[in-house]
Short mmCIF file of C-alpha atoms in Angstrom, two decimals:
data_model
loop_
_atom_site.label_atom_id
_atom_site.label_comp_id
_atom_site.label_asym_id
_atom_site.label_seq_id
_atom_site.Cartn_x
_atom_site.Cartn_y
_atom_site.Cartn_z
CA UNK A 19 0.00 0.00 0.00
CA UNK A 20 1.29 3.47 -0.91
CA UNK A 21 2.26 5.61 2.05
CA UNK A 22 0.15 8.78 2.30
CA UNK A 23 1.57 10.47 5.42
CA UNK A 24 4.94 12.19 5.79
CA UNK A 25 6.22 13.72 9.01
CA UNK A 26 4.18 12.99 12.14
CA UNK A 27 4.82 14.90 15.38
CA UNK A 28 3.49 13.70 18.73
CA UNK A 29 3.59 15.51 22.04
CA UNK A 30 4.02 12.83 24.71
CA UNK A 31 2.54 13.29 28.14
CA UNK A 32 5.03 12.66 30.91
CA UNK A 33 4.90 12.60 34.71
CA UNK A 34 5.70 15.77 36.65
CA UNK A 35 9.48 15.79 36.82
CA UNK A 36 11.29 16.97 39.96
CA UNK A 37 14.80 17.21 41.34
CA UNK A 38 16.60 13.88 41.48
CA UNK A 39 14.42 12.12 38.90
CA UNK A 40 16.30 10.07 36.31
CA UNK A 41 15.40 11.97 33.19
CA UNK A 42 16.83 9.41 30.77
CA UNK A 43 14.72 6.60 32.24
CA UNK A 44 11.58 8.76 32.26
CA UNK A 45 12.05 9.68 28.60
CA UNK A 46 12.68 6.11 27.47
CA UNK A 47 9.72 4.73 29.45
CA UNK A 48 7.45 7.51 28.20
CA UNK A 49 8.35 6.84 24.57
CA UNK A 50 7.97 3.06 24.84
CA UNK A 51 4.66 3.37 26.68
CA UNK A 52 3.29 5.85 24.14
CA UNK A 53 4.40 3.58 21.29
CA UNK A 54 2.55 0.66 22.81
CA UNK A 55 -0.66 2.52 23.69
CA UNK A 56 -0.88 4.65 20.54
CA UNK A 57 0.28 1.91 18.22
CA UNK A 58 3.17 3.60 16.46
CA UNK A 59 6.44 1.86 15.70
CA UNK A 60 9.89 3.04 16.61
CA UNK A 61 12.13 3.26 13.55
CA UNK A 62 15.67 4.27 12.68
CA UNK A 63 16.07 8.05 12.40
CA UNK A 64 12.94 8.85 14.37
CA UNK A 65 13.61 11.80 16.66
CA UNK A 66 13.02 12.23 20.40
CA UNK A 67 13.21 15.77 21.75
CA UNK A 68 13.02 16.85 25.39
CA UNK A 69 12.39 20.39 26.60
CA UNK A 70 15.31 21.84 28.53
CA UNK A 71 13.00 22.80 31.37
CA UNK A 72 12.38 19.25 32.60
CA UNK A 73 16.07 18.37 32.24
CA UNK A 74 17.01 21.29 34.48
CA UNK A 75 14.25 20.35 36.93
CA UNK A 76 15.59 16.82 37.19
CA UNK A 77 19.07 18.22 37.77
CA UNK A 78 17.76 20.57 40.47
CA UNK A 79 19.48 23.43 38.68
CA UNK A 80 18.03 26.36 40.63
CA UNK A 81 19.39 29.54 42.19
CA UNK A 82 17.99 32.32 44.38
CA UNK A 83 18.22 36.09 44.14
CA UNK A 84 20.66 35.92 47.07
CA UNK A 85 22.94 33.65 45.04
CA UNK A 86 22.84 36.08 42.13
CA UNK A 87 23.48 39.01 44.47
CA UNK A 88 26.54 37.30 45.96
CA UNK A 89 28.11 36.80 42.54
CA UNK A 90 27.31 40.36 41.44
CA UNK A 91 28.82 41.76 44.64
CA UNK A 92 31.95 39.66 44.20
CA UNK A 93 32.45 40.87 40.64
CA UNK A 94 31.47 44.56 40.91
CA UNK A 95 31.98 45.49 44.55
CA UNK A 96 30.47 48.91 45.31
CA UNK A 97 30.71 50.18 41.73
CA UNK A 98 27.80 51.79 39.95
CA UNK A 99 26.71 49.05 37.55
CA UNK A 100 25.53 49.73 34.02
CA UNK A 101 22.92 47.08 33.26
CA UNK A 102 22.51 47.25 29.51
CA UNK A 103 20.26 45.78 26.83
CA UNK A 104 18.12 43.40 28.95
CA UNK A 105 15.10 41.78 27.34
CA UNK A 106 11.69 42.87 28.63
CA UNK A 107 10.34 39.80 30.36
CA UNK A 108 8.86 38.97 33.76
CA UNK A 109 9.70 35.32 33.21
CA UNK A 110 13.19 35.68 31.76
CA UNK A 111 14.74 38.70 33.42
CA UNK A 112 12.74 40.17 36.31
CA UNK A 113 13.98 37.75 38.98
CA UNK A 114 17.53 38.06 37.67
CA UNK A 115 17.22 41.85 37.91
CA UNK A 116 16.15 41.59 41.55
CA UNK A 117 19.27 39.56 42.32
CA UNK A 118 21.46 41.99 40.38
CA UNK A 119 19.98 44.94 42.28
CA UNK A 120 20.41 43.19 45.61
CA UNK A 121 24.14 42.95 44.94
CA UNK A 122 24.54 46.58 43.81
CA UNK A 123 24.70 50.09 45.27
CA UNK A 124 23.53 51.99 42.18
CA UNK A 125 22.34 50.87 38.75
CA UNK A 126 22.15 52.72 35.47
CA UNK A 127 19.64 50.74 33.41
CA UNK A 128 20.15 51.25 29.67
CA UNK A 129 17.31 49.98 27.51
CA UNK A 130 17.41 49.59 23.75
CA UNK A 131 14.51 51.14 21.85
CA UNK A 132 12.04 50.94 20.16
CA UNK A 133 12.31 47.26 21.17
CA UNK A 134 14.52 44.84 23.01
CA UNK A 135 16.65 42.21 21.30
CA UNK A 136 13.83 39.71 20.87
CA UNK A 137 11.20 42.19 19.68
CA UNK A 138 9.33 43.32 22.80
CA UNK A 139 8.47 46.94 22.01
CA UNK A 140 8.66 49.89 24.36
CA UNK A 141 7.22 52.09 21.64
CA UNK A 142 6.04 51.59 18.07
CA UNK A 143 8.64 52.57 15.48
CA UNK A 144 6.01 54.71 13.75
CA UNK A 145 5.92 56.91 16.86
CA UNK A 146 9.67 57.46 16.58
CA UNK A 147 9.18 58.78 13.07
CA UNK A 148 6.30 61.00 14.16
CA UNK A 149 8.39 62.53 16.98
CA UNK A 150 11.54 62.86 14.87
CA UNK A 151 13.53 60.59 17.17
CA UNK A 152 16.42 58.62 15.67
CA UNK A 153 17.02 55.45 17.75
CA UNK A 154 20.50 54.98 16.27
CA UNK A 155 21.81 58.38 17.38
CA UNK A 156 19.54 59.81 20.06
CA UNK A 157 20.12 59.09 23.75
CA UNK A 158 17.06 59.73 25.90
CA UNK A 159 16.65 60.14 29.63
CA UNK A 160 13.61 58.62 31.28
CA UNK A 161 11.98 62.05 31.44
CA UNK A 162 12.65 62.72 27.74
CA UNK A 163 11.30 59.29 26.78
CA UNK A 164 8.09 59.93 28.72
CA UNK A 165 7.69 63.40 27.20
CA UNK A 166 7.91 61.91 23.72
CA UNK A 167 6.00 58.69 24.15
CA UNK A 168 4.15 58.70 27.45
CA UNK A 169 3.38 55.49 29.31
CA UNK A 170 3.00 52.38 27.16
CA UNK A 171 2.06 48.91 28.34
CA UNK A 172 3.20 45.75 26.61
CA UNK A 173 0.29 44.51 24.43
CA UNK A 174 0.52 40.93 25.70
CA UNK A 175 1.53 41.33 29.36
CA UNK A 176 -0.04 44.70 30.18
CA UNK A 177 3.22 45.77 31.86
CA UNK A 178 5.01 49.12 31.58
CA UNK A 179 8.50 47.62 31.65
CA UNK A 180 10.27 50.92 32.33
CA UNK A 181 8.27 51.45 35.49
CA UNK A 182 8.36 47.75 36.40
CA UNK A 183 12.12 47.28 36.11
CA UNK A 184 12.85 50.53 37.92
CA UNK A 185 10.52 49.55 40.76
CA UNK A 186 12.22 46.14 41.13
CA UNK A 187 15.60 47.83 41.51
CA UNK A 188 14.41 50.49 43.93
CA UNK A 189 12.58 47.86 46.02
CA UNK A 190 16.04 46.53 46.93
CA UNK A 191 17.01 49.98 48.26
CA UNK A 192 19.15 50.72 45.21
CA UNK A 193 19.28 53.98 43.29
CA UNK A 194 18.28 53.58 39.64
CA UNK A 195 18.71 55.84 36.62
CA UNK A 196 17.07 54.77 33.34
CA UNK A 197 18.39 55.81 29.94
CA UNK A 198 17.56 54.76 26.38
CA UNK A 199 20.21 54.15 23.75
CA UNK A 200 21.22 51.64 21.09
CA UNK A 201 24.85 52.73 21.21
CA UNK A 202 26.82 50.41 23.49
CA UNK A 203 29.37 53.13 24.27
CA UNK A 204 26.71 55.42 25.79
CA UNK A 205 26.88 53.57 29.12
CA UNK A 206 30.55 54.52 29.51
CA UNK A 207 29.48 58.13 30.10
CA UNK A 208 27.84 56.89 33.30
CA UNK A 209 30.07 54.07 34.57
CA UNK A 210 33.02 51.90 33.55
CA UNK A 211 31.52 48.79 35.19
CA UNK A 212 28.99 47.09 32.95
CA UNK A 213 26.77 44.02 33.05
CA UNK A 214 25.92 43.01 29.48
CA UNK A 215 22.44 41.50 29.31
CA UNK A 216 21.86 40.95 25.60
CA UNK A 217 21.82 37.35 24.43
CA UNK A 218 22.81 36.76 20.81
CA UNK A 219 24.82 39.98 20.36
CA UNK A 220 26.63 39.80 23.70
CA UNK A 221 30.10 39.04 22.33
CA UNK A 222 30.05 42.15 20.14
CA UNK A 223 28.72 44.27 23.00
CA UNK A 224 31.48 43.09 25.32
CA UNK A 225 34.15 43.70 22.69
CA UNK A 226 32.98 47.27 22.06
CA UNK A 227 33.00 48.03 25.78
CA UNK A 228 36.45 46.59 26.36
CA UNK A 229 37.85 48.45 23.36
CA UNK A 230 36.48 51.76 24.57
CA UNK A 231 37.64 52.03 28.16
CA UNK A 232 35.34 49.85 30.24
CA UNK A 233 37.11 48.57 33.33
CA UNK A 234 34.80 45.74 34.39
CA UNK A 235 32.73 43.92 31.79
CA UNK A 236 30.65 40.86 32.56
CA UNK A 237 27.65 39.34 30.83
CA UNK A 238 24.71 37.38 32.15
CA UNK A 239 26.65 34.41 30.80
CA UNK A 240 29.39 35.17 33.36
CA UNK A 241 27.07 35.16 36.39
CA UNK A 242 26.56 31.82 38.20
CA UNK A 243 28.95 29.89 35.97
CA UNK A 244 29.86 27.97 39.11
CA UNK A 245 27.90 27.24 42.32
CA UNK A 246 27.40 30.03 44.85
CA UNK A 247 26.74 28.62 48.32
CA UNK A 248 25.65 25.32 46.79
CA UNK A 249 23.37 26.91 44.17
CA UNK A 250 22.70 25.71 40.68
CA UNK A 251 24.84 27.09 37.86
CA UNK A 252 25.56 26.81 34.16
CA UNK A 253 29.19 26.65 33.22
CA UNK A 254 28.63 27.72 29.60
CA UNK A 255 25.75 30.20 29.83
CA UNK A 256 25.44 31.44 33.41
CA UNK A 257 22.08 33.19 33.81
CA UNK A 258 21.26 33.04 30.12
CA UNK A 259 18.39 30.67 29.41
CA UNK A 260 17.05 30.93 32.95
CA UNK A 261 13.35 31.18 33.81
CA UNK A 262 11.40 32.31 36.83
CA UNK A 263 10.76 29.44 39.25
CA UNK A 264 9.36 31.22 42.32
CA UNK A 265 9.17 34.86 43.35
CA UNK A 266 12.71 34.55 44.73
CA UNK A 267 14.36 31.93 42.53
CA UNK A 268 15.14 30.92 38.96
CA UNK A 269 15.59 27.68 37.09
CA UNK A 270 18.82 27.76 35.12
CA UNK A 271 19.56 26.28 31.68
CA UNK A 272 20.50 22.60 32.14
CA UNK A 273 24.10 21.46 32.54
CA UNK A 274 26.09 18.64 30.95
CA UNK A 275 23.36 17.55 28.54
CA UNK A 276 25.35 15.53 26.00
CA UNK A 277 25.56 12.38 28.17
CA UNK A 278 21.78 12.52 28.59
CA UNK A 279 20.96 12.43 24.88
CA UNK A 280 23.61 9.79 24.26
CA UNK A 281 22.23 7.60 27.05
CA UNK A 282 18.64 7.87 25.76
CA UNK A 283 19.80 6.93 22.27
CA UNK A 284 21.72 3.92 23.63
CA UNK A 285 18.82 2.68 25.75
CA UNK A 286 16.35 2.89 22.88
CA UNK A 287 18.82 0.98 20.71
CA UNK A 288 19.23 -1.67 23.38
CA UNK A 289 15.48 -2.11 23.88
CA UNK A 290 14.23 -1.82 20.29
CA UNK A 291 17.21 -2.36 18.02
CA UNK A 292 16.54 1.04 16.41
CA UNK A 293 18.84 4.07 16.27
CA UNK A 294 16.84 7.19 17.00
CA UNK A 295 18.15 10.74 17.18
CA UNK A 296 17.77 12.67 20.43
CA UNK A 297 17.99 16.35 21.30
CA UNK A 298 17.22 18.71 24.16
CA UNK A 299 15.53 21.90 23.05
CA UNK A 300 14.79 25.33 24.45
CA UNK A 301 13.11 28.20 22.64
CA UNK A 302 12.43 27.75 18.97
CA UNK A 303 13.39 30.53 16.58
CA UNK A 304 10.20 31.97 15.14
CA UNK A 305 8.54 35.39 15.08
CA UNK A 306 5.04 36.46 16.08
CA UNK A 307 3.83 38.58 13.15
CA UNK A 308 1.42 40.57 15.35
CA UNK A 309 3.48 41.21 18.49
CA UNK A 310 6.75 41.21 16.49
CA UNK A 311 8.40 39.08 19.19
CA UNK A 312 11.14 36.60 18.36
CA UNK A 313 10.76 33.54 20.57
CA UNK A 314 14.48 32.87 20.92
CA UNK A 315 15.36 34.05 24.44
CA UNK A 316 17.60 31.04 25.13
CA UNK A 317 21.28 31.29 24.18
CA UNK A 318 20.90 28.31 21.82
CA UNK A 319 17.94 26.30 20.54
CA UNK A 320 19.58 23.02 21.51
CA UNK A 321 22.28 22.57 24.17
CA UNK A 322 22.84 18.91 23.19
CA UNK A 323 21.91 16.50 20.41
CA UNK A 324 23.08 13.23 18.88
CA UNK A 325 25.41 13.43 15.91
CA UNK A 326 22.76 12.47 13.35
CA UNK A 327 21.20 15.91 13.84
CA UNK A 328 24.27 17.80 12.66
CA UNK A 329 23.96 19.81 9.49
CA UNK A 330 21.23 21.37 7.40
CA UNK A 331 18.51 19.93 5.13
CA UNK A 332 19.59 18.91 1.63
CA UNK A 333 16.34 19.18 -0.24
CA UNK A 334 15.06 20.09 -3.68
CA UNK A 335 11.92 22.14 -4.31
CA UNK A 336 9.16 19.91 -5.65
CA UNK A 337 7.26 22.75 -7.29
CA UNK A 338 10.42 23.97 -9.00
CA UNK A 339 10.99 20.54 -10.51
CA UNK A 340 7.35 20.33 -11.59
CA UNK A 341 7.35 23.83 -13.13
CA UNK A 342 10.78 23.64 -14.73
CA UNK A 343 12.72 20.41 -15.13
CA UNK A 344 9.67 18.23 -15.73
CA UNK A 345 6.99 20.69 -16.86
CA UNK A 346 6.68 18.77 -20.13
CA UNK A 347 5.39 15.73 -18.22
CA UNK A 348 2.19 15.10 -16.26
CA UNK A 349 0.47 12.54 -14.07
CA UNK A 350 2.27 9.34 -13.19
CA UNK A 351 5.03 10.01 -15.70
CA UNK A 352 5.89 13.31 -14.00
CA UNK A 353 5.73 11.71 -10.56
CA UNK A 354 8.17 8.98 -11.60
CA UNK A 355 10.60 11.49 -13.14
CA UNK A 356 10.59 13.70 -10.05
CA UNK A 357 11.02 10.70 -7.76
CA UNK A 358 13.98 9.50 -9.80
CA UNK A 359 15.53 12.98 -9.63
CA UNK A 360 15.17 13.04 -5.84
CA UNK A 361 16.71 9.58 -5.46
CA UNK A 362 19.77 10.72 -7.40
CA UNK A 363 20.08 14.28 -6.08
CA UNK A 364 23.53 15.62 -5.24
CA UNK A 365 24.80 15.32 -1.68
CA UNK A 366 25.34 19.09 -1.49
CA UNK A 367 22.72 21.24 -3.20
CA UNK A 368 23.99 24.62 -1.96
CA UNK A 369 23.74 27.11 -4.80
CA UNK A 370 21.62 24.87 -7.03
CA UNK A 371 18.46 26.37 -8.52
CA UNK A 372 16.57 23.19 -7.68
CA UNK A 373 17.04 23.90 -3.95
CA UNK A 374 15.96 27.56 -3.98
CA UNK A 375 13.25 28.30 -1.47
CA UNK A 376 14.11 25.37 0.78
CA UNK A 377 14.95 26.16 4.40
CA UNK A 378 18.72 26.62 4.91
CA UNK A 379 18.61 26.55 8.70
CA UNK A 380 20.35 23.99 10.88
CA UNK A 381 18.42 20.81 11.58
CA UNK A 382 18.53 21.40 15.32
CA UNK A 383 17.02 24.87 14.93
CA UNK A 384 14.23 23.60 12.67
CA UNK A 385 13.44 20.61 14.87
CA UNK A 386 13.70 22.74 18.01
CA UNK A 387 11.13 25.18 16.63
CA UNK A 388 8.85 22.31 15.63
CA UNK A 389 9.17 20.81 19.11
CA UNK A 390 8.67 24.10 20.93
CA UNK A 391 5.50 24.85 18.99
CA UNK A 392 4.22 21.34 19.70
CA UNK A 393 4.92 21.30 23.43
CA UNK A 394 3.90 24.91 24.00
CA UNK A 395 4.72 26.78 27.18
CA UNK A 396 1.57 26.21 29.20
CA UNK A 397 -0.40 23.26 30.49
CA UNK A 398 -0.23 20.75 27.64
CA UNK A 399 1.94 18.46 29.76
CA UNK A 400 3.94 17.20 26.79
CA UNK A 401 7.62 17.98 27.45
CA UNK A 402 8.74 15.06 25.26
CA UNK A 403 8.18 15.15 21.52
CA UNK A 404 8.34 12.13 19.19
CA UNK A 405 8.87 12.86 15.49
CA UNK A 406 8.53 10.29 12.74
CA UNK A 407 9.37 10.70 9.09
CA UNK A 408 11.27 13.95 9.40
CA UNK A 409 14.10 12.74 7.17
CA UNK A 410 11.79 11.11 4.61
CA UNK A 411 11.14 12.58 1.20
CA UNK A 412 8.66 12.12 -1.65
CA UNK A 413 10.19 8.81 -2.68
CA UNK A 414 9.91 7.00 0.64
#
């Protein structure tokens, strides 16, 4: 019988996972149980993905605002700290900011505008044009920003992040000055001690600061890279990738993930004889066309994956073949010709017209986005995703 279904993605319900749980065993048992109950087979090159959140929970990778404060104090002492380019997020940054403030004496908070790095807007760019404000050259004080644009609440959260972030800092008894600039060097007019809070542009930001007279430069990826008083930590990313856990604590990005995916792959092989691919995923990389928010607040989409997920897709465009190479054919004859072309396609199609319009992103980023959209961020209860047929094509 001819196969009529391609890629199938299943969100698998798992038990609530807590500190000390053996995440590899839970994942394997969840997959095997789902396969049995739902009646799907496990095949070579199927993919298992696990959200980073449950991995970190199993590891107990948590820290408090006091832990953050201790590290900030150790690195900056009594200096005025320039906290620059944070994203606007109650979940991602607010608790971190409380810890930063608790370890500081004074903070100059420099916000990018009209939006943060991942697309959360303080003000619509149309308003900048109407007011004659140039975000690439103009530095605004809090008073000037308010005079131009008033008080704006985030359309999704209903939060005025300028007021909110300032109030979090001042609640710790710390003086706070808010400025708005997209020029990294602006902060050096206020202090030479800077905490870099951007995610994907952080290396450039640090370099600019160091090359222009900054004396102390750390990033969120330099805070809690080792335990503070027995806290959780992340050696590679520090506070990046962390989420709010409680009102006084965060869950950090998981540590040492490669052995986990390798172990899951080995156990599935041992129990089924099949070699599946496994990855841990965080935020996918997609954009909300209405809110203009990029989802990617984690430092990477996937902190660990098995080697079969290296690389990018090597695909041809079916409609291109149908409209060009084989436009003179139709029906079954055209189908056979296209199938034969796919079976014999080159191993590297970069630059070939037949591949134009295919997605040139890394496999882990594509699969991470697919997984993140499937699991969601709410109460679906499906932190494990099982993907079949992802590497199939029209001929399979």
